[in-house]
């Protein structure tokens, strides 16, 4: 029998990782507030921003080979990330 998932995160975060920049968008699930942020390619700055958001956070990101450092840092900080998947190849 299907049951809806219970919301256990306060903030949902999406990160779009490029070779020279990271763009973040977050929504606070309790208030509905949406926050956007653009970074140079500095994983430490992006991680500090995620950590400052109301928690707990659920983080997803889209990246090619430039996102591995950011993913590693987020996993070390025990951020909720979906399982790693292989990139699609056309």
Coordinates of N, CA and C in Angstrom, one line a residue:
X1 N 0.8 -1.2 0.0 CA 0.0 0.0 0.0 C 0.9 1.2 0.0
X2 N 0.6 2.2 -0.9 CA 1.4 3.4 -1.0 C 1.1 4.3 0.1
X3 N 2.1 4.9 0.7 CA 1.9 6.0 1.7 C 2.8 7.1 1.4
X4 N 2.3 8.4 1.6 CA 3.1 9.5 1.3 C 4.3 9.6 2.2
X5 N 5.4 10.2 1.7 CA 6.6 10.3 2.5 C 6.3 11.5 3.5
X6 N 6.9 11.3 4.7 CA 6.8 12.4 5.7 C 7.9 13.4 5.4
X7 N 7.6 14.6 5.6 CA 8.6 15.7 5.4 C 9.5 15.7 6.6
X8 N 10.8 15.4 6.4 CA 11.7 15.5 7.6 C 12.8 16.5 7.4
X9 N 12.8 17.3 6.3 CA 13.7 18.4 6.1 C 13.0 19.7 6.2
X10 N 13.6 20.7 6.8 CA 13.1 22.0 6.8 C 13.3 22.7 5.6
X11 N 14.5 22.6 5.0 CA 15.0 23.3 3.8 C 15.4 22.3 2.7
X12 N 14.9 22.6 1.5 CA 15.3 21.8 0.3 C 16.2 22.7 -0.5
X13 N 17.4 22.2 -0.8 CA 18.4 22.9 -1.5 C 18.8 22.3 -2.8
X14 N 18.9 23.1 -3.9 CA 19.4 22.6 -5.2 C 20.6 23.4 -5.6
X15 N 21.6 22.7 -6.0 CA 22.9 23.4 -6.4 C 23.2 23.0 -7.9
X16 N 23.4 23.9 -8.7 CA 23.8 23.7 -10.1 C 25.3 24.1 -10.2
X17 N 26.1 23.0 -10.4 CA 27.6 23.2 -10.4 C 28.2 23.3 -11.8
X18 N 28.9 24.3 -12.0 CA 29.6 24.5 -13.3 C 31.1 24.6 -13.1
X19 N 31.9 24.7 -14.1 CA 33.3 24.7 -13.9 C 33.8 26.0 -13.3
X20 N 33.0 27.1 -13.5 CA 33.4 28.4 -12.9 C 32.4 29.0 -11.9
X21 N 31.3 28.3 -11.7 CA 30.3 28.9 -10.8 C 29.4 27.8 -10.2
X22 N 28.8 28.2 -9.1 CA 27.8 27.3 -8.4 C 26.6 28.2 -8.2
X23 N 25.4 27.8 -8.6 CA 24.2 28.5 -8.3 C 23.3 27.7 -7.4
X24 N 22.9 28.3 -6.3 CA 22.1 27.6 -5.3 C 20.7 28.2 -5.2
X25 N 19.7 27.4 -4.9 CA 18.3 27.8 -4.7 C 17.8 26.9 -3.5
X26 N 17.2 27.6 -2.6 CA 16.6 26.9 -1.4 C 15.2 27.3 -1.1
X27 N 14.4 26.4 -0.6 CA 13.1 26.7 -0.2 C 12.9 26.3 1.2
X28 N 12.4 27.2 2.1 CA 12.1 26.8 3.5 C 10.7 26.2 3.5
X29 N 10.6 25.0 3.8 CA 9.4 24.2 3.7 C 8.3 24.7 4.7
X30 N 8.7 25.4 5.7 CA 7.8 25.9 6.7 C 7.3 27.3 6.4
X31 N 8.1 28.1 5.8 CA 7.7 29.5 5.6 C 7.4 29.8 4.1
X32 N 7.9 28.9 3.2 CA 7.7 29.1 1.8 C 8.7 30.1 1.2
X33 N 9.6 30.6 2.0 CA 10.6 31.5 1.5 C 11.6 30.8 0.5
X34 N 11.9 31.5 -0.6 CA 12.8 31.0 -1.6 C 14.0 31.9 -1.6
X35 N 15.2 31.3 -1.6 CA 16.5 32.0 -1.5 C 17.3 31.6 -2.7
X36 N 17.9 32.5 -3.4 CA 18.8 32.2 -4.5 C 20.2 32.8 -4.2
X37 N 21.2 32.1 -4.6 CA 22.6 32.6 -4.4 C 23.5 32.1 -5.5
X38 N 24.4 33.0 -6.0 CA 25.4 32.6 -7.0 C 26.8 32.8 -6.4
X39 N 27.6 31.8 -6.6 CA 29.0 31.8 -6.1 C 29.9 31.6 -7.3
X40 N 31.2 32.1 -7.1 CA 32.2 31.6 -8.0 C 32.4 30.1 -7.6
X41 N 33.3 29.5 -8.3 CA 33.5 28.0 -8.0 C 34.3 27.9 -6.7
X42 N 33.6 28.0 -5.6 CA 34.2 27.9 -4.3 C 33.3 27.0 -3.4
X43 N 33.6 25.7 -3.4 CA 32.7 24.7 -2.6 C 32.6 25.1 -1.2
X44 N 33.6 25.7 -0.6 CA 33.6 26.1 0.8 C 32.5 27.2 1.1
X45 N 32.4 28.1 0.2 CA 31.5 29.2 0.3 C 30.0 28.6 0.1
X46 N 29.9 27.7 -0.9 CA 28.5 27.1 -1.1 C 28.1 26.3 0.1
X47 N 29.1 25.6 0.7 CA 28.7 24.7 1.9 C 28.4 25.6 3.1
X48 N 29.1 26.7 3.3 CA 28.8 27.6 4.4 C 27.4 28.2 4.2
X49 N 27.0 28.5 3.0 CA 25.6 29.0 2.7 C 24.6 27.9 3.1
X50 N 24.8 26.7 2.7 CA 23.9 25.6 3.0 C 23.8 25.4 4.5
X51 N 24.9 25.4 5.2 CA 24.9 25.2 6.7 C 24.2 26.3 7.4
X52 N 24.2 27.6 6.8 CA 23.5 28.7 7.5 C 22.0 28.6 7.2
X53 N 21.5 27.8 6.3 CA 20.0 27.7 6.1 C 19.4 26.9 7.2
X54 N 18.1 27.2 7.5 CA 17.4 26.4 8.6 C 17.5 24.9 8.3
X55 N 17.8 24.2 9.3 CA 18.0 22.7 9.2 C 16.8 22.0 9.8
X56 N 16.8 20.7 9.5 CA 17.7 20.0 8.6 C 17.5 20.3 7.2
X57 N 18.5 20.1 6.4 CA 18.5 20.4 4.9 C 18.6 19.1 4.1
X58 N 17.9 19.1 3.0 CA 18.1 18.1 2.0 C 18.7 18.7 0.8
X59 N 19.8 18.2 0.3 CA 20.6 18.9 -0.8 C 20.6 17.9 -2.0
X60 N 20.3 18.5 -3.1 CA 20.5 17.8 -4.4 C 21.4 18.7 -5.3
X61 N 22.1 18.1 -6.2 CA 22.9 19.0 -7.1 C 23.0 18.3 -8.4
X62 N 23.3 19.2 -9.4 CA 23.5 18.7 -10.8 C 24.9 19.2 -11.2
X63 N 25.7 18.2 -11.6 CA 27.1 18.6 -12.0 C 27.6 17.5 -12.9
X64 N 28.6 17.9 -13.6 CA 29.4 17.0 -14.4 C 30.6 16.6 -13.5
X65 N 31.7 16.5 -14.1 CA 32.9 16.1 -13.4 C 33.4 17.2 -12.4
X66 N 32.8 18.4 -12.5 CA 33.3 19.5 -11.6 C 32.6 19.4 -10.2
X67 N 31.7 18.6 -10.0 CA 30.9 18.5 -8.7 C 31.5 17.6 -7.7
X68 N 32.5 16.8 -8.0 CA 32.9 15.8 -7.1 C 33.5 16.4 -5.8
X69 N 34.2 17.5 -5.8 CA 34.7 18.1 -4.6 C 33.6 18.5 -3.7
X70 N 32.6 19.2 -4.3 CA 31.5 19.7 -3.5 C 30.7 18.5 -2.9
X71 N 30.5 17.4 -3.7 CA 29.8 16.3 -3.2 C 30.5 15.7 -2.0
X72 N 31.8 15.5 -2.1 CA 32.6 14.9 -1.1 C 32.5 15.8 0.2
X73 N 32.6 17.1 0.1 CA 32.5 18.0 1.3 C 31.1 17.9 1.9
X74 N 30.1 17.8 1.1 CA 28.7 17.7 1.7 C 28.5 16.4 2.4
X75 N 29.1 15.3 1.8 CA 28.9 14.0 2.5 C 29.7 14.0 3.8
X76 N 30.9 14.6 3.8 CA 31.7 14.6 5.0 C 30.9 15.3 6.1
X77 N 30.2 16.4 5.7 CA 29.4 17.2 6.7 C 28.1 16.5 7.0
X78 N 27.9 15.3 6.4 CA 26.7 14.5 6.6 C 25.4 15.2 6.2
X79 N 25.5 15.9 5.1 CA 24.3 16.5 4.5 C 23.5 15.4 3.9
X80 N 22.2 15.5 3.9 CA 21.4 14.5 3.2 C 21.5 14.7 1.7
X81 N 22.1 13.7 1.0 CA 22.2 13.7 -0.4 C 21.6 12.4 -1.0
X82 N 21.0 12.5 -2.2 CA 20.6 11.3 -2.8 C 21.7 10.4 -3.2
X83 N 21.4 9.1 -3.4 CA 22.5 8.2 -3.8 C 23.2 8.7 -5.1
X84 N 24.5 8.5 -5.3 CA 25.2 8.9 -6.5 C 24.7 8.1 -7.6
X85 N 24.5 8.7 -8.8 CA 24.2 8.0 -10.0 C 25.2 8.4 -11.0
X86 N 25.3 7.5 -12.0 CA 26.2 7.7 -13.1 C 25.6 8.7 -14.0
X87 N 26.4 9.6 -14.6 CA 25.9 10.6 -15.6 C 25.3 9.9 -16.8
X88 N 24.3 10.5 -17.4 CA 23.7 10.0 -18.6 C 24.7 10.2 -19.8
X89 N 24.8 9.2 -20.6 CA 25.7 9.3 -21.8 C 24.8 9.1 -23.0
X90 N 24.9 10.1 -23.9 CA 24.1 10.0 -25.1 C 24.8 9.1 -26.2

